[in-house]
Coordinates of C-alpha atoms and ligand atoms in Angstrom, one line a residue:
M1 CA 31.4 -156.4 25.7
N2 CA 31.2 -156.5 22.0
Q3 CA 32.1 -159.7 20.3
V4 CA 34.2 -158.9 17.2
R5 CA 34.9 -161.0 14.1
I6 CA 38.5 -161.5 13.3
R7 CA 37.9 -159.9 9.8
E8 CA 37.0 -156.6 11.5
I9 CA 40.3 -156.7 13.3
H10 CA 42.4 -157.3 10.2
T11 CA 40.6 -154.7 8.2
G12 CA 41.5 -152.2 10.9
R13 CA 37.8 -151.4 11.7
Q14 CA 38.1 -152.7 15.3
P15 CA 39.8 -150.1 17.6
L16 CA 42.7 -151.3 19.8
G17 CA 41.9 -152.1 23.4
E18 CA 39.4 -154.4 25.1
C19 CA 37.4 -156.9 23.0
R20 CA 36.0 -160.4 22.9
V21 CA 36.8 -162.9 20.2
S22 CA 35.4 -166.4 19.7
G23 CA 36.5 -169.1 17.4
W24 CA 38.4 -172.4 16.9
V25 CA 42.0 -173.2 17.6
R26 CA 44.3 -173.8 14.7
T27 CA 47.6 -174.1 16.7
H28 CA 48.6 -174.0 20.3
R29 CA 52.2 -173.5 21.3
Q30 CA 53.1 -173.5 25.0
S31 CA 56.3 -172.5 26.7
K32 CA 57.3 -171.4 30.2
N33 CA 56.9 -167.7 29.8
V34 CA 54.3 -167.3 27.1
S35 CA 51.7 -169.3 25.2
F36 CA 50.5 -168.7 21.7
I37 CA 47.2 -169.7 20.1
E38 CA 46.1 -169.1 16.6
L39 CA 42.4 -168.6 16.6
T40 CA 40.1 -168.6 13.5
D41 CA 36.5 -167.8 13.2
G42 CA 36.0 -168.3 9.5
S43 CA 35.5 -164.6 8.8
S44 CA 38.9 -164.2 7.2
M45 CA 41.8 -166.1 5.6
R46 CA 43.9 -165.0 8.5
G47 CA 43.6 -166.1 12.1
L48 CA 44.2 -164.0 15.2
Q49 CA 47.3 -164.5 17.4
L50 CA 46.4 -164.9 21.1
V51 CA 49.2 -164.1 23.5
I52 CA 48.8 -165.7 26.9
D53 CA 50.6 -165.5 30.2
P54 CA 50.7 -169.2 31.2
S55 CA 49.9 -168.3 34.8
L56 CA 46.6 -166.7 33.9
S57 CA 44.2 -168.8 36.0
S58 CA 41.4 -169.2 33.5
Y59 CA 44.0 -170.5 31.0
A60 CA 46.1 -172.7 33.3
A61 CA 42.9 -174.5 34.4
V62 CA 42.2 -175.7 30.8
A63 CA 45.6 -175.5 29.0
A64 CA 46.0 -179.3 28.8
R65 CA 42.7 -179.6 27.0
I66 CA 43.3 -176.9 24.4
S67 CA 44.0 -178.5 21.0
T68 CA 43.5 -178.0 17.3
G69 CA 39.8 -177.7 16.5
C70 CA 38.5 -176.9 20.0
A71 CA 36.3 -173.8 20.5
L72 CA 37.4 -170.8 22.7
S73 CA 35.9 -167.5 23.7
V74 CA 38.5 -165.0 25.0
K75 CA 38.5 -161.5 26.3
G76 CA 41.6 -159.5 25.9
N77 CA 43.5 -156.4 25.0
L78 CA 43.9 -155.9 21.2
Q79 CA 47.4 -154.5 20.4
Q80 CA 49.6 -153.8 17.4
S81 CA 51.9 -156.8 17.0
P82 CA 55.6 -156.4 17.0
A83 CA 56.1 -159.6 15.1
K84 CA 56.7 -159.5 11.4
G85 CA 53.8 -160.4 9.1
Q86 CA 51.0 -160.0 11.6
C87 CA 49.5 -156.6 12.4
F88 CA 47.5 -157.4 15.5
E89 CA 47.5 -159.7 18.5
L90 CA 45.2 -160.2 21.4
H91 CA 46.7 -160.2 24.9
V92 CA 44.3 -162.5 26.7
Q93 CA 42.8 -161.5 30.1
E94 CA 40.2 -164.2 30.4
L95 CA 39.8 -167.5 28.5
Q96 CA 36.9 -169.9 28.2
L97 CA 37.1 -173.3 26.7
V98 CA 33.7 -173.6 25.0
G99 CA 34.0 -176.9 23.3
E100 CA 36.8 -179.5 23.3
A101 CA 38.1 -181.5 20.3
D102 CA 39.7 -184.7 21.5
P103 CA 43.1 -184.7 19.6
E104 CA 43.0 -188.5 19.6
K105 CA 39.8 -188.5 17.5
Y106 CA 39.5 -185.1 15.8
P107 CA 40.1 -185.9 12.1
L108 CA 41.4 -182.5 10.9
Q109 CA 44.8 -181.9 12.3
K110 CA 46.7 -178.8 11.5
K111 CA 48.6 -180.3 8.6
G112 CA 47.0 -179.9 5.2
H113 CA 44.6 -182.5 4.0
S114 CA 43.9 -183.6 0.5
L115 CA 40.6 -182.5 -1.1
E116 CA 39.7 -186.1 -1.6
F117 CA 40.1 -186.7 2.1
L118 CA 38.0 -183.6 3.0
R119 CA 35.2 -184.8 0.6
E120 CA 34.7 -187.7 3.0
L121 CA 34.1 -185.2 5.8
L122 CA 31.7 -182.7 4.3
H123 CA 30.5 -181.6 7.7
L124 CA 34.0 -180.7 8.9
R125 CA 35.6 -179.5 5.7
P126 CA 34.4 -175.9 6.0
R127 CA 37.0 -175.6 8.8
S128 CA 39.8 -176.1 6.2
N129 CA 41.3 -173.0 4.8
T130 CA 40.6 -174.0 1.2
I131 CA 36.9 -174.7 1.7
G132 CA 36.5 -171.7 3.9
A133 CA 37.9 -169.5 1.2
V134 CA 35.7 -171.0 -1.5
T135 CA 32.7 -170.6 0.6
R136 CA 33.3 -166.9 1.3
I137 CA 33.8 -166.4 -2.5
R138 CA 30.6 -168.3 -3.2
S139 CA 28.7 -166.0 -0.9
A140 CA 30.3 -162.8 -2.3
A141 CA 29.6 -164.0 -5.8
A142 CA 25.9 -164.7 -5.1
M143 CA 25.5 -161.3 -3.6
A144 CA 27.2 -159.7 -6.6
V145 CA 24.8 -161.5 -8.9
H146 CA 21.8 -160.0 -7.1
R147 CA 23.4 -156.6 -6.9
F148 CA 24.1 -156.6 -10.6
F149 CA 20.5 -157.4 -11.6
Q150 CA 18.8 -155.4 -8.8
D151 CA 20.8 -152.3 -9.7
R152 CA 19.5 -152.6 -13.3
G153 CA 15.9 -153.0 -12.4
F154 CA 15.6 -156.8 -13.0
V155 CA 13.0 -158.6 -11.0
Y156 CA 14.2 -161.7 -9.0
L157 CA 12.0 -164.6 -10.0
H158 CA 11.6 -167.9 -8.2
T159 CA 10.7 -170.5 -10.8
P160 CA 9.3 -173.9 -9.7
I161 CA 11.5 -176.8 -8.6
I162 CA 8.9 -179.4 -9.3
T163 CA 7.5 -179.4 -12.7
T164 CA 5.7 -181.5 -15.3
A165 CA 7.5 -179.7 -18.2
D166 CA 10.8 -181.0 -19.4
C167 CA 12.5 -177.9 -20.7
E168 CA 14.5 -179.2 -23.5
G169 CA 13.1 -182.7 -23.7
A170 CA 16.5 -183.6 -22.3
G171 CA 15.3 -186.8 -20.5
E172 CA 17.7 -186.1 -17.7
M173 CA 15.0 -185.3 -15.2
F174 CA 14.7 -186.8 -11.7
K175 CA 11.2 -188.1 -11.2
V176 CA 9.1 -186.9 -8.4
T177 CA 6.4 -189.3 -7.4
T178 CA 4.4 -190.6 -4.4
L179 CA 3.4 -193.8 -6.3
D180 CA 4.5 -197.0 -4.5
A181 CA 7.3 -198.4 -6.6
A182 CA 6.6 -201.9 -5.4
N183 CA 3.0 -201.6 -6.3
L184 CA 2.7 -199.4 -9.4
P185 CA -0.7 -198.7 -10.9
L186 CA -0.3 -199.5 -14.6
V187 CA -2.1 -198.6 -17.8
E188 CA -1.1 -200.5 -20.9
G189 CA 2.0 -201.7 -19.2
K190 CA 3.2 -198.2 -18.2
P191 CA 2.9 -196.4 -14.8
D192 CA -0.4 -194.6 -14.5
Y193 CA 0.7 -191.1 -13.5
S194 CA -2.9 -189.9 -13.5
Q195 CA -3.0 -191.5 -10.1
D196 CA 0.2 -189.8 -9.0
F197 CA 0.4 -186.8 -6.7
F198 CA 0.3 -184.2 -9.4
G199 CA -1.9 -186.2 -11.8
A200 CA 0.9 -186.3 -14.3
E201 CA 4.5 -187.4 -14.6
A202 CA 6.5 -184.8 -12.6
G203 CA 10.2 -184.2 -12.1
L204 CA 12.8 -181.7 -10.7
T205 CA 13.5 -178.8 -13.0
V206 CA 16.4 -178.8 -15.4
S207 CA 16.1 -175.1 -16.2
G208 CA 13.8 -172.2 -15.3
Q209 CA 14.1 -170.5 -18.6
L210 CA 10.7 -171.2 -20.1
E211 CA 8.9 -170.0 -17.0
A212 CA 11.3 -167.0 -16.9
E213 CA 10.2 -166.1 -20.4
S214 CA 6.6 -165.9 -19.3
Y215 CA 7.5 -163.4 -16.6
A216 CA 9.8 -161.4 -18.9
C217 CA 6.8 -161.0 -21.2
A218 CA 5.1 -159.1 -18.4
L219 CA 7.7 -157.6 -16.1
S220 CA 10.3 -156.9 -18.9
N221 CA 13.5 -157.9 -17.2
V222 CA 13.7 -160.8 -14.8
Y223 CA 16.3 -163.3 -13.5
T224 CA 16.3 -166.6 -11.8
F225 CA 18.9 -167.9 -9.4
G226 CA 18.0 -171.2 -8.0
P227 CA 18.7 -174.9 -7.8
T228 CA 18.6 -177.1 -10.9
F229 CA 18.8 -180.8 -11.2
R230 CA 20.2 -183.2 -13.8
A231 CA 20.0 -187.0 -13.5
E232 CA 22.8 -187.4 -15.9
N233 CA 24.9 -190.4 -15.0
S234 CA 28.2 -188.6 -15.7
N235 CA 30.7 -189.0 -13.0
T236 CA 32.9 -186.0 -14.1
T237 CA 34.7 -183.2 -12.3
R238 CA 32.3 -180.7 -14.1
H239 CA 28.8 -182.2 -13.4
L240 CA 26.6 -182.3 -10.3
A241 CA 23.2 -183.7 -10.0
E242 CA 22.1 -180.6 -8.1
F243 CA 23.6 -177.2 -9.0
W244 CA 22.6 -173.6 -9.2
M245 CA 21.8 -171.7 -12.3
I246 CA 21.4 -168.0 -13.1
E247 CA 19.1 -167.2 -15.9
P248 CA 18.2 -163.6 -16.9
E249 CA 15.5 -163.0 -19.4
M250 CA 14.9 -159.7 -21.1
A251 CA 11.9 -158.4 -23.2
F252 CA 12.5 -156.1 -26.1
C253 CA 16.0 -157.4 -26.4
D254 CA 17.9 -159.0 -29.3
L255 CA 21.1 -161.0 -29.5
Q256 CA 23.2 -157.9 -29.4
G257 CA 21.5 -156.6 -26.3
D258 CA 21.9 -160.1 -24.8
M259 CA 25.6 -160.0 -25.3
E260 CA 26.0 -156.6 -23.8
V261 CA 24.3 -157.7 -20.6
A262 CA 26.3 -161.0 -20.5
Q263 CA 29.5 -159.1 -20.8
A264 CA 28.6 -156.4 -18.3
F265 CA 27.4 -159.2 -15.9
L266 CA 30.6 -161.3 -16.1
V267 CA 32.8 -158.3 -15.7
A268 CA 30.8 -156.9 -12.7
I269 CA 30.8 -160.2 -10.8
I270 CA 34.5 -160.9 -11.3
K271 CA 35.4 -157.3 -10.4
E272 CA 33.5 -157.6 -7.2
I273 CA 35.2 -160.8 -6.3
L274 CA 38.6 -159.3 -7.0
E275 CA 37.7 -156.4 -4.8
R276 CA 36.1 -158.3 -1.9
C277 CA 38.0 -161.6 -1.9
G278 CA 41.6 -160.6 -2.6
E279 CA 43.0 -162.6 0.2
E280 CA 41.0 -165.7 -0.7
L281 CA 42.1 -165.5 -4.3
E282 CA 45.8 -165.1 -3.4
F283 CA 45.5 -168.1 -1.1
L284 CA 43.8 -170.3 -3.7
E285 CA 46.4 -169.2 -6.3
Q286 CA 49.1 -170.7 -4.0
R287 CA 47.5 -174.2 -3.8
E288 CA 49.6 -176.9 -5.3
W289 CA 47.1 -177.6 -8.1
S290 CA 47.0 -173.9 -9.3
D291 CA 49.1 -172.7 -12.2
K292 CA 49.5 -169.4 -10.2
K293 CA 47.7 -167.4 -12.9
L294 CA 44.3 -167.0 -11.2
V295 CA 44.4 -163.3 -10.3
A296 CA 46.1 -162.4 -13.6
T297 CA 43.5 -164.2 -15.6
L298 CA 40.5 -162.7 -13.7
S299 CA 42.1 -159.2 -13.9
S300 CA 42.6 -159.6 -17.6
V301 CA 39.0 -160.6 -18.3
V302 CA 37.8 -157.5 -16.5
A303 CA 40.0 -155.3 -18.6
S304 CA 39.4 -157.1 -21.9
R305 CA 37.6 -156.3 -25.1
F306 CA 35.1 -159.0 -25.8
E307 CA 35.4 -160.2 -29.4
V308 CA 32.5 -161.5 -31.4
M309 CA 32.8 -164.2 -34.1
D310 CA 30.3 -166.0 -36.2
Y311 CA 30.2 -169.8 -35.8
K312 CA 31.1 -170.0 -39.5
E313 CA 34.2 -167.9 -39.0
A314 CA 35.1 -169.9 -35.9
V315 CA 35.0 -173.1 -37.9
A316 CA 37.2 -171.6 -40.6
V317 CA 39.7 -170.4 -38.0
L318 CA 39.9 -173.9 -36.5
E319 CA 40.3 -175.5 -39.9
Q320 CA 43.1 -173.1 -40.8
S321 CA 44.8 -173.5 -37.4
G322 CA 47.0 -176.4 -38.5
R323 CA 46.1 -178.1 -35.2
S324 CA 45.1 -181.7 -35.1
F325 CA 42.1 -181.8 -32.7
E326 CA 40.8 -184.9 -31.1
F327 CA 37.4 -184.1 -32.5
P328 CA 37.9 -183.1 -36.2
V329 CA 36.4 -179.8 -37.2
R330 CA 33.6 -179.6 -39.7
W331 CA 30.7 -177.2 -40.2
G332 CA 27.6 -178.3 -38.3
M333 CA 29.5 -179.8 -35.3
D334 CA 29.1 -178.5 -31.8
L335 CA 32.4 -176.9 -30.6
Q336 CA 34.2 -179.1 -28.1
A337 CA 36.2 -177.8 -25.2
E338 CA 39.5 -178.1 -27.1
H339 CA 38.1 -176.0 -30.0
E340 CA 36.8 -173.4 -27.6
R341 CA 40.1 -173.2 -25.8
Y342 CA 42.0 -172.7 -29.0
L343 CA 39.7 -169.9 -30.1
T344 CA 39.8 -168.0 -26.8
D345 CA 43.2 -168.9 -25.4
E346 CA 45.3 -168.8 -28.5
Y347 CA 43.4 -167.1 -31.3
V348 CA 41.8 -164.0 -29.8
K349 CA 43.7 -164.3 -26.5
G350 CA 40.7 -163.0 -24.6
P351 CA 36.9 -163.5 -24.1
L352 CA 35.0 -164.3 -27.2
F353 CA 31.3 -164.6 -28.2
V354 CA 30.6 -167.2 -30.8
I355 CA 27.3 -166.5 -32.4
N356 CA 24.8 -167.8 -35.0
Y357 CA 25.2 -171.6 -34.5
P358 CA 23.6 -174.1 -36.9
K359 CA 20.0 -174.7 -35.8
E360 CA 20.5 -178.5 -35.7
I361 CA 22.8 -178.3 -32.7
K362 CA 20.8 -175.8 -30.7
A363 CA 17.5 -175.8 -28.8
F364 CA 14.1 -175.3 -30.4
Y365 CA 13.4 -171.9 -28.8
M366 CA 16.3 -170.1 -30.3
R367 CA 15.4 -167.6 -33.0
L368 CA 15.9 -168.7 -36.6
N369 CA 18.0 -166.3 -38.6
D370 CA 17.1 -165.1 -42.1
D371 CA 19.5 -167.6 -43.6
Q372 CA 17.1 -170.3 -42.3
Q373 CA 20.3 -172.3 -41.3
S374 CA 21.5 -170.7 -38.2
V375 CA 19.9 -169.4 -34.9
S376 CA 20.6 -166.3 -32.9
A377 CA 22.5 -168.1 -30.2
M378 CA 25.7 -167.0 -28.4
D379 CA 28.2 -168.8 -26.3
L380 CA 30.7 -166.7 -24.3
L381 CA 34.1 -168.3 -24.2
V382 CA 36.8 -167.3 -21.7
P383 CA 40.5 -168.2 -21.6
R384 CA 41.4 -171.3 -19.6
L385 CA 37.9 -172.6 -19.5
G386 CA 35.9 -172.2 -22.8
E387 CA 32.2 -171.8 -22.5
I388 CA 31.0 -170.0 -19.4
I389 CA 27.7 -168.5 -20.6
G390 CA 25.2 -169.8 -23.2
G391 CA 22.3 -167.7 -24.4
S392 CA 20.1 -166.8 -27.3
Q393 CA 17.4 -164.5 -28.7
R394 CA 14.2 -166.5 -28.4
E395 CA 11.9 -167.3 -31.3
E396 CA 9.0 -164.8 -30.8
R397 CA 7.2 -165.7 -34.1
H398 CA 4.4 -168.1 -33.3
D399 CA 4.4 -170.0 -36.6
V400 CA 8.2 -170.3 -36.9
L401 CA 8.4 -171.6 -33.3
L402 CA 5.7 -174.1 -34.0
Q403 CA 7.4 -175.3 -37.2
R404 CA 10.7 -175.7 -35.2
M405 CA 9.0 -177.7 -32.5
R406 CA 7.5 -180.0 -35.1
E407 CA 10.8 -180.5 -36.8
M408 CA 12.3 -181.5 -33.4
G409 CA 9.5 -183.8 -32.5
L410 CA 8.1 -181.8 -29.6
K411 CA 4.4 -182.1 -28.8
E412 CA 2.5 -178.9 -29.4
E413 CA 0.1 -179.7 -26.5
D414 CA 2.9 -179.8 -24.0
Y415 CA 3.9 -176.3 -24.8
W416 CA 0.5 -174.6 -25.3
W417 CA 1.3 -172.0 -22.6
Y418 CA 4.7 -171.3 -24.1
L419 CA 3.0 -170.8 -27.5
D420 CA 0.5 -168.5 -25.9
L421 CA 3.3 -166.1 -25.1
R422 CA 3.7 -165.8 -28.9
R423 CA -0.1 -165.4 -29.5
Y424 CA -0.7 -162.5 -27.1
G425 CA 1.6 -159.5 -27.2
T426 CA 4.7 -161.3 -28.4
V427 CA 7.9 -159.4 -28.3
P428 CA 11.6 -160.0 -29.2
H429 CA 13.3 -161.3 -26.1
A430 CA 16.5 -162.9 -25.1
G431 CA 18.4 -164.4 -22.2
F432 CA 21.3 -166.5 -21.1
G433 CA 22.3 -169.0 -18.5
L434 CA 25.3 -169.3 -16.2
G435 CA 26.0 -172.4 -14.2
F436 CA 27.0 -171.0 -10.8
E437 CA 29.3 -173.8 -9.9
R438 CA 31.1 -173.8 -13.2
F439 CA 31.6 -170.1 -12.7
L440 CA 32.9 -170.6 -9.2
M441 CA 35.4 -173.2 -10.5
Y442 CA 36.7 -170.6 -12.8
V443 CA 37.1 -167.9 -10.2
T444 CA 38.5 -170.1 -7.5
D445 CA 40.8 -172.3 -9.6
M446 CA 39.2 -175.4 -8.0
H447 CA 39.4 -178.3 -10.4
N448 CA 36.6 -180.4 -9.1
I449 CA 33.0 -179.0 -9.1
R450 CA 32.4 -181.1 -5.9
D451 CA 34.6 -178.6 -4.0
V452 CA 32.7 -175.4 -4.8
I453 CA 29.3 -176.4 -3.4
P454 CA 28.9 -177.2 0.3
F455 CA 27.2 -180.6 0.0
P456 CA 27.6 -182.0 -3.5
R457 CA 25.2 -184.5 -5.0
Y458 CA 26.4 -186.9 -7.7
P459 CA 25.8 -190.4 -8.9
G460 CA 25.9 -192.7 -5.9
Y461 CA 26.1 -189.9 -3.4
A462 CA 23.7 -187.6 -1.6
R463 CA 24.7 -188.0 2.1
F464 CA 24.6 -185.3 4.7
Ligands
ATP1 P1 27.6 -179.7 -20.5 O1 27.8 -179.9 -22.0 O2 28.8 -179.2 -19.8 O3 27.0 -181.0 -19.9 P2 25.0 -178.6 -21.0 O4 25.1 -178.3 -22.5 O5 24.3 -179.8 -20.6 O6 26.5 -178.6 -20.4 P3 23.1 -176.5 -20.5 O7 22.0 -177.5 -20.7 O8 23.4 -175.5 -21.6 O9 24.5 -177.4 -20.3 O10 23.0 -175.9 -19.1 C1 23.4 -174.5 -18.8 C2 24.6 -174.4 -17.9 O11 24.4 -175.1 -16.7 C3 25.9 -175.0 -18.5 O12 26.5 -174.0 -19.3 C4 26.7 -175.3 -17.2 O13 27.3 -174.1 -16.8 C5 25.6 -175.7 -16.2 N1 25.5 -177.1 -16.1 C6 24.9 -178.0 -16.9 N2 24.9 -179.2 -16.5 C7 25.5 -179.1 -15.2 C8 25.8 -180.1 -14.2 N3 25.4 -181.4 -14.3 N4 26.4 -179.7 -13.1 C9 26.8 -178.4 -13.0 N5 26.5 -177.4 -13.9 C10 25.9 -177.8 -15.0
MN2 MN1 25.0 -181.8 -20.1

């Protein structure tokens, strides 16, 4: 007999009649005439109500050992439910206790647990409603990302995880070495990495962008979607040491084209989540930490006009706002979250691209504008969050790029291959980056980034 997932039942795809369902017990209520079990298999927000005649022998034999968290496999007759609020119930004909969960020891009882408590039990927390919902949304979002790019002819690119190139000279790289820390070979007092596994100082990637550029300058449109690492010692609710990043890169594309793709991308992914994960979103919106505006915000982003504003204009708007910000506004500063929130939440009341930032606060690879002061960069700001996407047109002119690298103290020889892309068949190109977990926080209304990735890594913690 076919084993069915509970989701198939609730979506009405499973015909009434005989079927087999397997899952874990949420609640078990016994009485003289009838017993009820709510079973969940993680395929849906909703569990399935099992209706059992207590005299059923396969049930009676194990009833005392059925408790929250134990695993069951049951055969029964699927029927429309007469009870209010639930459409289907399974009248059990045969029940098998697959795996017990000693109620004296099982840490997840049916009452709700705090997210802090669940973070101590990363291996069991997927059984909670909240983490289950977030995990299904994460999966749907990842699929939507691939669908968006694949439908537009982008090539999925796997960039290296171990590298000897530090993308932005950020110095936040985890080192990768096989040298013996207790017995380091030294030259002039420094570790001799020429004796190391890769013959040079290596680390875990902080971004796949530069490598993506090399493939865009051959395959035209590519995207990466992979793990990224930052050894930043910032114990915040927005930073992980290991996170996932999505970085499309497009040849023959300028800042305008970049913004068009970024907007279409964000709208498409959110739309798909609204369509596929409606129950999850409604559930998450009812959590006690939610301001109950999740679905409304996401729906409004999808329907919004995306405004565009020059950095210069943004600074003027902030100066004229009459607000006293914690970080005072002046030209040349990087916009802080409070500034971004004012611009998007209160000023334009919708998504907003801020473009043409001063070159001093942006990376060396961003294309210098004709004013020689600003670069063709864009940040996409959304209500309730601020920056969600950052991107730019890349500097495709060899000499300008070299000049910028020198200004910023980067070594030409470290970037010889990157400069080669500007020597041979160089073209205007552009791209952007989206931190997947930051995006997930936005669409799930989870306030701690550690709750939107299955096994978070952060300072002092990489267990499981
Ligand atoms: P922040 O100022 O928030 O630390 P950043 O300026 O260091 O971000 P970028 O270097 O531009 O970020 O990285 C691109 C994107 O990757 C960011 O917009 C963000 O979504 C995500 N990101 C950066 N650092 C982290 C991190 N430690 N954990 C999770 N996501 C991150
Ligand atoms: Mn950072």
